[in-house]
Amino acid sequence: EYEARTGRMCKPPPPSARRKNIEFEPLSTTALILEDRPANLPAKSVEEALRHRQEYDEMVAEAKKREIKEAHKRKKIMRERFKQEENIASAMVIWVNEILPNWEGMRATRRVRELWWQGLPPSVRGKVWSLAVGNELNITPELYEIFLSRAKERWKSFSETSSENDIEDAGASVADREASLELIKLDISRTFPSLYIFQKGGPYHDLLHSVLGAYTCYRPDVGYVQGMSFIAAVLILNLEEADAFIAFANLLNKPCQLAFFRVDHSMMLKYFAAFEVFFEENLPKLFLHFKSYSLTPDIYLIDWIFTLYSKSLPLDLACRVWDVFCRDGEEFLFRTGLGILRLYEDILLQMDFIHIAQFLTKLPEDITSEKLFSCIAAIQMQNSNKKWAQV
């Protein structure tokens, strides 16, 4: 192509030079062992040739061994996945035919609690969450529509009359927390960014906007707080719009969530203090290590509690944490936190303040439900015969 454009001919290298290069270019790592040396080098001795042949055979055997091992690993993963799918299918039948029709009578039985611990089948997850969270606030779909209409009116008035500065001032005003409606727009695009479904133009963007806007009008005393978008998003993925709003409002009305989202410092400190009691009880070495760096629970717990682990853990694992949280209540959120610390205890003991804070803020992505839940199961939520609520 270069010659055609320039009209200049490239001078080919002399044949001897080309031949020399080829002679010294091994075809593969195998060639280095098996092929004879170039003519200008001394030939291999018989012993060396045998040794090279043996090394080559060992390399082939090792490669085959690795291949067999990988094949076994793949088969094991497939078997486990198949078994998991079978368990989910059989569990779904039990949930649909036996448990849900007799919810009040069966929810507290040992059999149901054990089945619940193993994770809810995705097809019944939303229904079970709704029933477990309850509707103490007696919110109806009609009430949701009323507050959604109010939110839409507020958005319209913002876009017509408010400057950006006015919005910022209004957002900071405690007297008018509904103004935090405008802050929602910023946060929605940051919600599960890797899924793309909540970003502008995505199928769930407007839905998430609606649920959060309606809640902000329903509870102007709380308003919109960062982290809420993750909780609403998880509910939207598992429930219909109005049902997601009802569960969302009732969930945020629980004592722990209300304390955190209203930034009730005295209550938050009580939760942190209780967490530290069980931290010291279950993981004394790590507790002392954190103490030596004055590393307090608020540094990592606030983010975990605010989003109910949906931002910190892989989504499927976060949903499984939610399953048991709906069963056991707020205690399980703190038990999960201790389970994470137990899972990574050996790593954390080697780290200083900065690295611990960074690690706990962004947990490894390869965390599995089996490992985490075995660590959570090992956490004892009892201190001097006192349970979580008493502590």
Tab-separated table of C-alpha atoms in Angstrom:
chain	number	residue	atom	x	y	z
A	1	GLU	CA	0.000	0.000	0.000
A	2	TYR	CA	2.878	2.336	0.904
A	3	GLU	CA	4.680	1.513	-2.355
A	4	ALA	CA	1.526	2.115	-4.431
A	5	ARG	CA	0.976	5.543	-2.826
A	6	THR	CA	4.583	6.773	-2.939
A	7	GLY	CA	5.783	5.046	-6.087
A	8	ARG	CA	8.879	3.968	-4.155
A	9	MET	CA	9.977	0.374	-3.938
A	10	CYS	CA	11.134	-0.984	-0.602
A	11	LYS	CA	14.406	-2.860	-0.815
A	12	PRO	CA	13.912	-6.383	0.549
A	13	PRO	CA	16.493	-7.618	3.055
A	14	PRO	CA	19.119	-10.003	1.671
A	15	PRO	CA	18.076	-13.681	1.782
A	16	SER	CA	20.862	-14.559	4.245
A	17	ALA	CA	19.613	-11.992	6.779
A	18	ARG	CA	16.039	-13.270	6.522
A	19	ARG	CA	17.132	-16.872	6.923
A	20	LYS	CA	19.206	-16.023	9.987
A	21	ASN	CA	16.201	-14.414	11.700
A	22	ILE	CA	13.982	-17.418	11.043
A	23	GLU	CA	16.597	-19.828	12.355
A	24	PHE	CA	16.599	-18.087	15.749
A	25	GLU	CA	12.830	-17.620	16.000
A	26	PRO	CA	11.313	-20.488	18.023
A	27	LEU	CA	7.859	-21.570	16.857
A	28	SER	CA	6.657	-22.059	20.455
A	29	THR	CA	7.951	-22.792	23.953
A	30	THR	CA	7.725	-26.468	22.999
A	31	ALA	CA	10.147	-25.863	20.144
A	32	LEU	CA	12.804	-24.684	22.572
A	33	ILE	CA	12.737	-28.082	24.237
A	34	LEU	CA	12.053	-30.526	21.405
A	35	GLU	CA	13.648	-29.136	18.247
A	36	ASP	CA	17.281	-29.480	17.402
A	37	ARG	CA	19.527	-26.474	17.777
A	38	PRO	CA	20.421	-24.307	14.753
A	39	ALA	CA	23.378	-25.563	12.709
A	40	ASN	CA	25.737	-22.875	14.011
A	41	LEU	CA	25.324	-24.120	17.651
A	42	PRO	CA	26.590	-27.368	19.209
A	43	ALA	CA	24.123	-30.258	18.922
A	44	LYS	CA	22.304	-31.575	22.009
A	45	SER	CA	23.815	-34.530	23.830
A	46	VAL	CA	21.703	-37.698	24.199
A	47	GLU	CA	21.209	-36.994	27.928
A	48	GLU	CA	20.066	-33.432	27.239
A	49	ALA	CA	17.689	-34.570	24.505
A	50	LEU	CA	16.177	-37.194	26.870
A	51	ARG	CA	15.894	-34.631	29.659
A	52	HIS	CA	14.148	-32.208	27.322
A	53	ARG	CA	11.765	-34.934	26.165
A	54	GLN	CA	10.976	-35.733	29.832
A	55	GLU	CA	10.394	-32.033	30.597
A	56	TYR	CA	8.079	-31.786	27.628
A	57	ASP	CA	6.082	-34.859	28.730
A	58	GLU	CA	5.793	-33.364	32.228
A	59	MET	CA	4.533	-30.073	30.753
A	60	VAL	CA	1.888	-31.909	28.707
A	61	ALA	CA	0.823	-33.987	31.724
A	62	GLU	CA	0.569	-30.830	33.886
A	63	ALA	CA	-1.496	-29.069	31.218
A	64	LYS	CA	-3.830	-32.088	30.990
A	65	LYS	CA	-4.123	-32.165	34.776
A	66	ARG	CA	-5.062	-28.464	34.811
A	67	GLU	CA	-7.598	-29.036	32.048
A	68	ILE	CA	-9.213	-31.949	33.931
A	69	LYS	CA	-9.274	-29.877	37.132
A	70	GLU	CA	-10.955	-26.955	35.329
A	71	ALA	CA	-13.492	-29.340	33.767
A	72	HIS	CA	-14.308	-30.806	37.207
A	73	LYS	CA	-14.651	-27.278	38.614
A	74	ARG	CA	-17.034	-26.287	35.812
A	75	LYS	CA	-19.066	-29.476	36.349
A	76	LYS	CA	-19.246	-28.788	40.098
A	77	ILE	CA	-20.464	-25.217	39.495
A	78	MET	CA	-23.083	-26.503	37.040
A	79	ARG	CA	-24.205	-29.207	39.497
A	80	GLU	CA	-24.502	-26.637	42.299
A	81	ARG	CA	-26.412	-24.242	40.049
A	82	PHE	CA	-28.754	-27.019	38.934
A	83	LYS	CA	-29.287	-28.097	42.543
A	84	GLN	CA	-29.943	-24.485	43.547
A	85	GLU	CA	-32.499	-24.080	40.758
A	86	GLU	CA	-34.216	-27.327	41.816
A	87	ASN	CA	-34.321	-26.132	45.436
A	88	ILE	CA	-35.785	-22.773	44.372
A	89	ALA	CA	-38.427	-24.517	42.245
A	90	SER	CA	-39.462	-26.888	45.042
A	91	ALA	CA	-39.366	-24.057	47.626
A	92	MET	CA	-41.569	-21.924	45.368
A	93	VAL	CA	-44.231	-24.654	45.314
A	94	ILE	CA	-44.194	-24.804	49.136
A	95	TRP	CA	-44.396	-20.992	49.453
A	96	VAL	CA	-47.221	-20.641	46.908
A	97	ASN	CA	-49.338	-23.649	47.909
A	98	GLU	CA	-48.752	-23.945	51.659
A	99	ILE	CA	-47.199	-20.898	53.320
A	100	LEU	CA	-48.736	-17.842	51.609
A	101	PRO	CA	-52.368	-19.082	51.833
A	102	ASN	CA	-51.820	-19.695	55.604
A	103	TRP	CA	-49.427	-16.805	56.260
A	104	GLU	CA	-50.381	-15.771	59.799
A	105	GLY	CA	-50.484	-19.321	61.094
A	106	MET	CA	-47.259	-20.507	59.436
A	107	ARG	CA	-44.882	-17.505	59.307
A	108	ALA	CA	-43.386	-18.103	62.767
A	109	THR	CA	-43.054	-21.896	62.518
A	110	ARG	CA	-39.601	-23.446	62.607
A	111	ARG	CA	-40.015	-25.040	59.184
A	112	VAL	CA	-40.913	-21.726	57.516
A	113	ARG	CA	-38.142	-19.840	59.308
A	114	GLU	CA	-35.555	-22.393	58.118
A	115	LEU	CA	-36.879	-22.238	54.555
A	116	TRP	CA	-36.818	-18.426	54.791
A	117	TRP	CA	-33.165	-18.436	55.872
A	118	GLN	CA	-32.202	-20.293	52.667
A	119	GLY	CA	-33.466	-17.345	50.596
A	120	LEU	CA	-36.850	-16.632	49.073
A	121	PRO	CA	-37.624	-17.750	45.505
A	122	PRO	CA	-37.585	-14.582	43.322
A	123	SER	CA	-41.167	-15.182	42.162
A	124	VAL	CA	-42.583	-14.879	45.719
A	125	ARG	CA	-39.968	-12.503	47.175
A	126	GLY	CA	-41.967	-9.298	46.715
A	127	LYS	CA	-45.157	-10.821	48.164
A	128	VAL	CA	-43.339	-12.181	51.245
A	129	TRP	CA	-41.528	-8.870	51.803
A	130	SER	CA	-44.850	-6.988	51.656
A	131	LEU	CA	-46.474	-9.329	54.158
A	132	ALA	CA	-43.458	-9.318	56.487
A	133	VAL	CA	-43.025	-5.519	56.451
A	134	GLY	CA	-46.764	-5.037	56.879
A	135	ASN	CA	-48.819	-1.877	56.395
A	136	GLU	CA	-49.166	-0.295	59.843
A	137	LEU	CA	-49.531	3.094	58.141
A	138	ASN	CA	-52.654	1.878	56.290
A	139	ILE	CA	-51.498	3.363	52.994
A	140	THR	CA	-53.720	2.621	49.996
A	141	PRO	CA	-52.891	2.766	46.270
A	142	GLU	CA	-55.250	5.782	46.088
A	143	LEU	CA	-53.220	7.612	48.735
A	144	TYR	CA	-50.074	6.928	46.704
A	145	GLU	CA	-51.724	8.513	43.629
A	146	ILE	CA	-52.623	11.623	45.669
A	147	PHE	CA	-49.045	12.162	46.846
A	148	LEU	CA	-47.668	11.362	43.397
A	149	SER	CA	-49.918	14.080	41.921
A	150	ARG	CA	-48.646	16.521	44.552
A	151	ALA	CA	-45.044	15.615	43.699
A	152	LYS	CA	-45.693	16.191	39.984
A	153	GLU	CA	-47.202	19.607	40.744
A	154	ARG	CA	-44.148	20.520	42.815
A	155	TRP	CA	-41.781	19.406	40.021
A	156	LYS	CA	-43.765	21.478	37.550
A	157	SER	CA	-43.633	24.582	39.749
A	158	PHE	CA	-39.875	24.071	40.290
A	159	SER	CA	-39.172	23.947	36.569
A	160	GLU	CA	-41.327	27.001	35.908
A	161	THR	CA	-40.414	29.369	38.755
A	162	SER	CA	-37.328	28.273	40.670
A	163	SER	CA	-33.740	29.075	39.939
A	164	GLU	CA	-31.076	26.555	40.927
A	165	ASN	CA	-30.072	28.680	43.915
A	166	ASP	CA	-33.648	28.829	45.171
A	167	ILE	CA	-33.831	25.043	44.969
A	168	GLU	CA	-30.628	24.591	46.941
A	169	ASP	CA	-31.863	26.997	49.644
A	170	ALA	CA	-35.201	25.258	49.759
A	171	GLY	CA	-33.529	21.843	50.010
A	172	ALA	CA	-31.585	23.013	53.042
A	173	SER	CA	-34.704	24.394	54.742
A	174	VAL	CA	-36.125	22.134	57.448
A	175	ALA	CA	-39.484	23.928	57.187
A	176	ASP	CA	-39.994	22.716	53.624
A	177	ARG	CA	-38.457	19.267	53.202
A	178	GLU	CA	-40.628	18.669	50.128
A	179	ALA	CA	-38.104	20.841	48.312
A	180	SER	CA	-35.714	17.890	48.481
A	181	LEU	CA	-37.756	16.574	45.529
A	182	GLU	CA	-35.209	18.312	43.322
A	183	LEU	CA	-32.355	16.402	44.971
A	184	ILE	CA	-33.923	13.114	43.872
A	185	LYS	CA	-33.035	13.776	40.220
A	186	LEU	CA	-29.325	13.854	41.056
A	187	ASP	CA	-29.448	10.562	42.939
A	188	ILE	CA	-31.518	8.440	40.564
A	189	SER	CA	-28.732	8.285	37.967
A	190	ARG	CA	-26.343	7.017	40.671
A	191	THR	CA	-28.643	4.125	41.612
A	192	PHE	CA	-27.259	0.760	40.439
A	193	PRO	CA	-25.387	2.494	37.573
A	194	SER	CA	-24.131	-0.825	36.163
A	195	LEU	CA	-27.730	-1.998	35.521
A	196	TYR	CA	-28.599	1.102	33.415
A	197	ILE	CA	-32.321	0.530	34.047
A	198	PHE	CA	-32.659	3.454	36.479
A	199	GLN	CA	-30.702	5.956	34.377
A	200	LYS	CA	-32.520	8.583	32.284
A	201	GLY	CA	-34.245	6.825	29.402
A	202	GLY	CA	-34.128	3.487	31.257
A	203	PRO	CA	-37.352	1.486	31.873
A	204	TYR	CA	-37.409	2.124	35.636
A	205	HIS	CA	-36.169	5.748	35.772
A	206	ASP	CA	-39.598	7.413	35.918
A	207	LEU	CA	-40.974	4.743	38.255
A	208	LEU	CA	-38.187	5.314	40.797
A	209	HIS	CA	-38.642	9.077	40.422
A	210	SER	CA	-42.374	8.707	41.156
A	211	VAL	CA	-41.998	6.529	44.267
A	212	LEU	CA	-39.333	8.777	45.805
A	213	GLY	CA	-41.235	11.969	44.910
A	214	ALA	CA	-44.490	10.669	46.387
A	215	TYR	CA	-42.707	9.646	49.607
A	216	THR	CA	-41.112	13.081	49.951
A	217	CYS	CA	-44.582	14.662	49.809
A	218	TYR	CA	-46.016	11.995	52.114
A	219	ARG	CA	-43.298	12.537	54.744
A	220	PRO	CA	-42.000	16.124	54.379
A	221	ASP	CA	-40.647	15.805	57.950
A	222	VAL	CA	-38.187	13.199	56.623
A	223	GLY	CA	-37.845	14.409	53.045
A	224	TYR	CA	-35.457	12.728	50.638
A	225	VAL	CA	-32.170	11.447	52.057
A	226	GLN	CA	-29.291	9.938	50.070
A	227	GLY	CA	-29.488	6.161	50.144
A	228	MET	CA	-33.275	6.026	49.886
A	229	SER	CA	-33.069	5.568	46.103
A	230	PHE	CA	-31.328	2.186	46.537
A	231	ILE	CA	-34.036	0.903	48.905
A	232	ALA	CA	-36.831	2.094	46.605
A	233	ALA	CA	-35.055	0.590	43.572
A	234	VAL	CA	-34.817	-2.884	45.167
A	235	LEU	CA	-38.532	-2.750	46.034
A	236	ILE	CA	-39.442	-1.614	42.499
A	237	LEU	CA	-37.536	-4.605	41.068
A	238	ASN	CA	-39.661	-6.968	43.160
A	239	LEU	CA	-43.073	-5.271	43.467
A	240	GLU	CA	-45.691	-3.347	41.497
A	241	GLU	CA	-45.481	0.463	41.735
A	242	ALA	CA	-48.127	1.131	44.422
A	243	ASP	CA	-47.070	-1.929	46.459
A	244	ALA	CA	-43.430	-0.792	46.283
A	245	PHE	CA	-44.453	2.616	47.668
A	246	ILE	CA	-46.504	1.038	50.493
A	247	ALA	CA	-43.606	-1.261	51.489
A	248	PHE	CA	-41.108	1.624	51.152
A	249	ALA	CA	-43.076	3.982	53.427
A	250	ASN	CA	-43.663	1.272	56.049
A	251	LEU	CA	-40.051	0.102	55.925
A	252	LEU	CA	-38.729	3.621	56.489
A	253	ASN	CA	-41.151	4.000	59.405
A	254	LYS	CA	-39.377	1.254	61.376
A	255	PRO	CA	-37.455	2.608	64.419
A	256	CYS	CA	-33.967	1.920	63.042
A	257	GLN	CA	-34.603	3.400	59.586
A	258	LEU	CA	-36.428	6.401	61.033
A	259	ALA	CA	-33.527	7.106	63.419
A	260	PHE	CA	-30.993	7.011	60.584
A	261	PHE	CA	-32.993	8.860	57.930
A	262	ARG	CA	-34.049	11.613	60.345
A	263	VAL	CA	-30.437	11.762	61.590
A	264	ASP	CA	-31.506	11.264	65.208
A	265	HIS	CA	-28.001	11.412	66.708
A	266	SER	CA	-28.894	10.087	70.174
A	267	MET	CA	-30.680	7.031	68.707
A	268	MET	CA	-27.919	6.415	66.166
A	269	LEU	CA	-25.342	6.448	68.972
A	270	LYS	CA	-27.427	3.861	70.862
A	271	TYR	CA	-27.414	1.604	67.802
A	272	PHE	CA	-23.643	2.019	67.357
A	273	ALA	CA	-23.022	1.307	71.054
A	274	ALA	CA	-25.173	-1.857	70.902
A	275	PHE	CA	-23.325	-2.955	67.753
A	276	GLU	CA	-19.971	-2.536	69.544
A	277	VAL	CA	-21.149	-4.707	72.448
A	278	PHE	CA	-21.766	-7.615	70.049
A	279	PHE	CA	-18.665	-6.773	68.025
A	280	GLU	CA	-16.475	-7.194	71.106
A	281	GLU	CA	-18.349	-10.360	72.103
A	282	ASN	CA	-17.982	-12.068	68.694
A	283	LEU	CA	-14.700	-10.693	67.284
A	284	PRO	CA	-12.537	-9.556	70.251
A	285	LYS	CA	-9.235	-9.415	68.291
A	286	LEU	CA	-10.671	-7.345	65.467
A	287	PHE	CA	-12.542	-5.157	67.953
A	288	LEU	CA	-9.271	-4.257	69.726
A	289	HIS	CA	-7.567	-3.684	66.358
A	290	PHE	CA	-10.297	-1.196	65.365
A	291	LYS	CA	-10.070	0.426	68.819
A	292	SER	CA	-6.314	0.918	68.450
A	293	TYR	CA	-7.007	3.051	65.355
A	294	SER	CA	-10.074	4.755	66.934
A	295	LEU	CA	-12.100	3.331	64.039
A	296	THR	CA	-15.757	3.727	65.064
A	297	PRO	CA	-18.772	1.887	63.570
A	298	ASP	CA	-20.273	5.025	61.999
A	299	ILE	CA	-17.423	5.068	59.444
A	300	TYR	CA	-18.734	1.937	57.712
A	301	LEU	CA	-22.145	1.148	59.251
A	302	ILE	CA	-23.996	4.291	58.147
A	303	ASP	CA	-23.647	3.449	54.455
A	304	TRP	CA	-24.634	-0.193	55.067
A	305	ILE	CA	-27.737	0.689	57.108
A	306	PHE	CA	-28.843	3.617	54.919
A	307	THR	CA	-29.062	1.391	51.823
A	308	LEU	CA	-29.829	-1.893	53.649
A	309	TYR	CA	-26.654	-3.311	52.030
A	310	SER	CA	-28.072	-2.889	48.507
A	311	LYS	CA	-25.215	-0.547	47.542
A	312	SER	CA	-22.448	-2.487	49.325
A	313	LEU	CA	-23.217	-6.085	48.304
A	314	PRO	CA	-23.985	-7.698	44.909
A	315	LEU	CA	-27.702	-7.238	44.231
A	316	ASP	CA	-28.651	-10.949	44.471
A	317	LEU	CA	-26.826	-11.228	47.805
A	318	ALA	CA	-28.362	-7.978	49.087
A	319	CYS	CA	-31.821	-9.408	48.279
A	320	ARG	CA	-31.019	-12.489	50.345
A	321	VAL	CA	-29.985	-10.232	53.251
A	322	TRP	CA	-33.311	-8.431	52.805
A	323	ASP	CA	-35.123	-11.785	52.965
A	324	VAL	CA	-33.869	-12.496	56.483
A	325	PHE	CA	-34.067	-8.814	57.501
A	326	CYS	CA	-37.806	-8.985	56.745
A	327	ARG	CA	-37.951	-12.097	58.937
A	328	ASP	CA	-35.809	-10.931	61.885
A	329	GLY	CA	-36.048	-7.134	61.785
A	330	GLU	CA	-33.314	-4.548	62.492
A	331	GLU	CA	-31.175	-6.970	64.521
A	332	PHE	CA	-30.299	-8.813	61.317
A	333	LEU	CA	-28.861	-5.673	59.721
A	334	PHE	CA	-26.265	-5.419	62.494
A	335	ARG	CA	-25.720	-9.183	62.518
A	336	THR	CA	-24.950	-8.981	58.779
A	337	GLY	CA	-22.419	-6.210	59.505
A	338	LEU	CA	-20.682	-8.482	62.009
A	339	GLY	CA	-20.835	-11.344	59.484
A	340	ILE	CA	-18.968	-9.191	56.930
A	341	LEU	CA	-16.326	-8.293	59.530
A	342	ARG	CA	-15.948	-11.964	60.447
A	343	LEU	CA	-15.625	-12.995	56.792
A	344	TYR	CA	-12.746	-10.541	56.233
A	345	GLU	CA	-11.284	-10.583	59.752
A	346	ASP	CA	-7.857	-11.958	58.734
A	347	ILE	CA	-7.471	-9.342	55.985
A	348	LEU	CA	-8.676	-6.463	58.183
A	349	LEU	CA	-6.245	-7.381	60.981
A	350	GLN	CA	-3.367	-6.648	58.570
A	351	MET	CA	-4.679	-3.180	57.618
A	352	ASP	CA	-4.356	0.323	59.036
A	353	PHE	CA	-7.154	2.911	59.492
A	354	ILE	CA	-7.200	4.234	55.905
A	355	HIS	CA	-7.121	0.798	54.259
A	356	ILE	CA	-9.816	-0.608	56.572
A	357	ALA	CA	-12.101	2.363	55.845
A	358	GLN	CA	-11.505	2.013	52.079
A	359	PHE	CA	-12.018	-1.758	52.158
A	360	LEU	CA	-15.300	-1.593	54.111
A	361	THR	CA	-16.594	1.259	51.950
A	362	LYS	CA	-16.086	-0.819	48.793
A	363	LEU	CA	-16.333	-4.529	49.593
A	364	PRO	CA	-14.903	-7.175	47.204
A	365	GLU	CA	-17.262	-8.059	44.352
A	366	ASP	CA	-16.591	-11.812	44.588
A	367	ILE	CA	-18.350	-12.122	47.967
A	368	THR	CA	-20.672	-15.174	47.865
A	369	SER	CA	-23.900	-15.837	49.769
A	370	GLU	CA	-22.624	-19.207	51.071
A	371	LYS	CA	-19.514	-17.694	52.664
A	372	LEU	CA	-21.284	-14.636	54.046
A	373	PHE	CA	-24.268	-16.512	55.463
A	374	SER	CA	-22.058	-19.117	57.136
A	375	CYS	CA	-20.251	-16.211	58.852
A	376	ILE	CA	-23.553	-14.554	59.798
A	377	ALA	CA	-24.791	-17.877	61.230
A	378	ALA	CA	-21.685	-18.014	63.459
A	379	ILE	CA	-22.479	-14.592	65.003
A	380	GLN	CA	-24.107	-14.850	68.413
A	381	MET	CA	-26.572	-12.060	69.129
A	382	GLN	CA	-26.622	-12.526	72.874
A	383	ASN	CA	-24.574	-10.733	75.528
A	384	SER	CA	-24.736	-11.684	79.220
A	385	ASN	CA	-28.102	-13.369	78.530
A	386	LYS	CA	-29.355	-10.113	76.976
A	387	LYS	CA	-30.672	-10.045	73.436
A	388	TRP	CA	-30.252	-7.242	70.870
A	389	ALA	CA	-33.351	-5.265	71.860
A	390	GLN	CA	-32.419	-5.406	75.562
A	391	VAL	CA	-28.831	-4.284	74.925
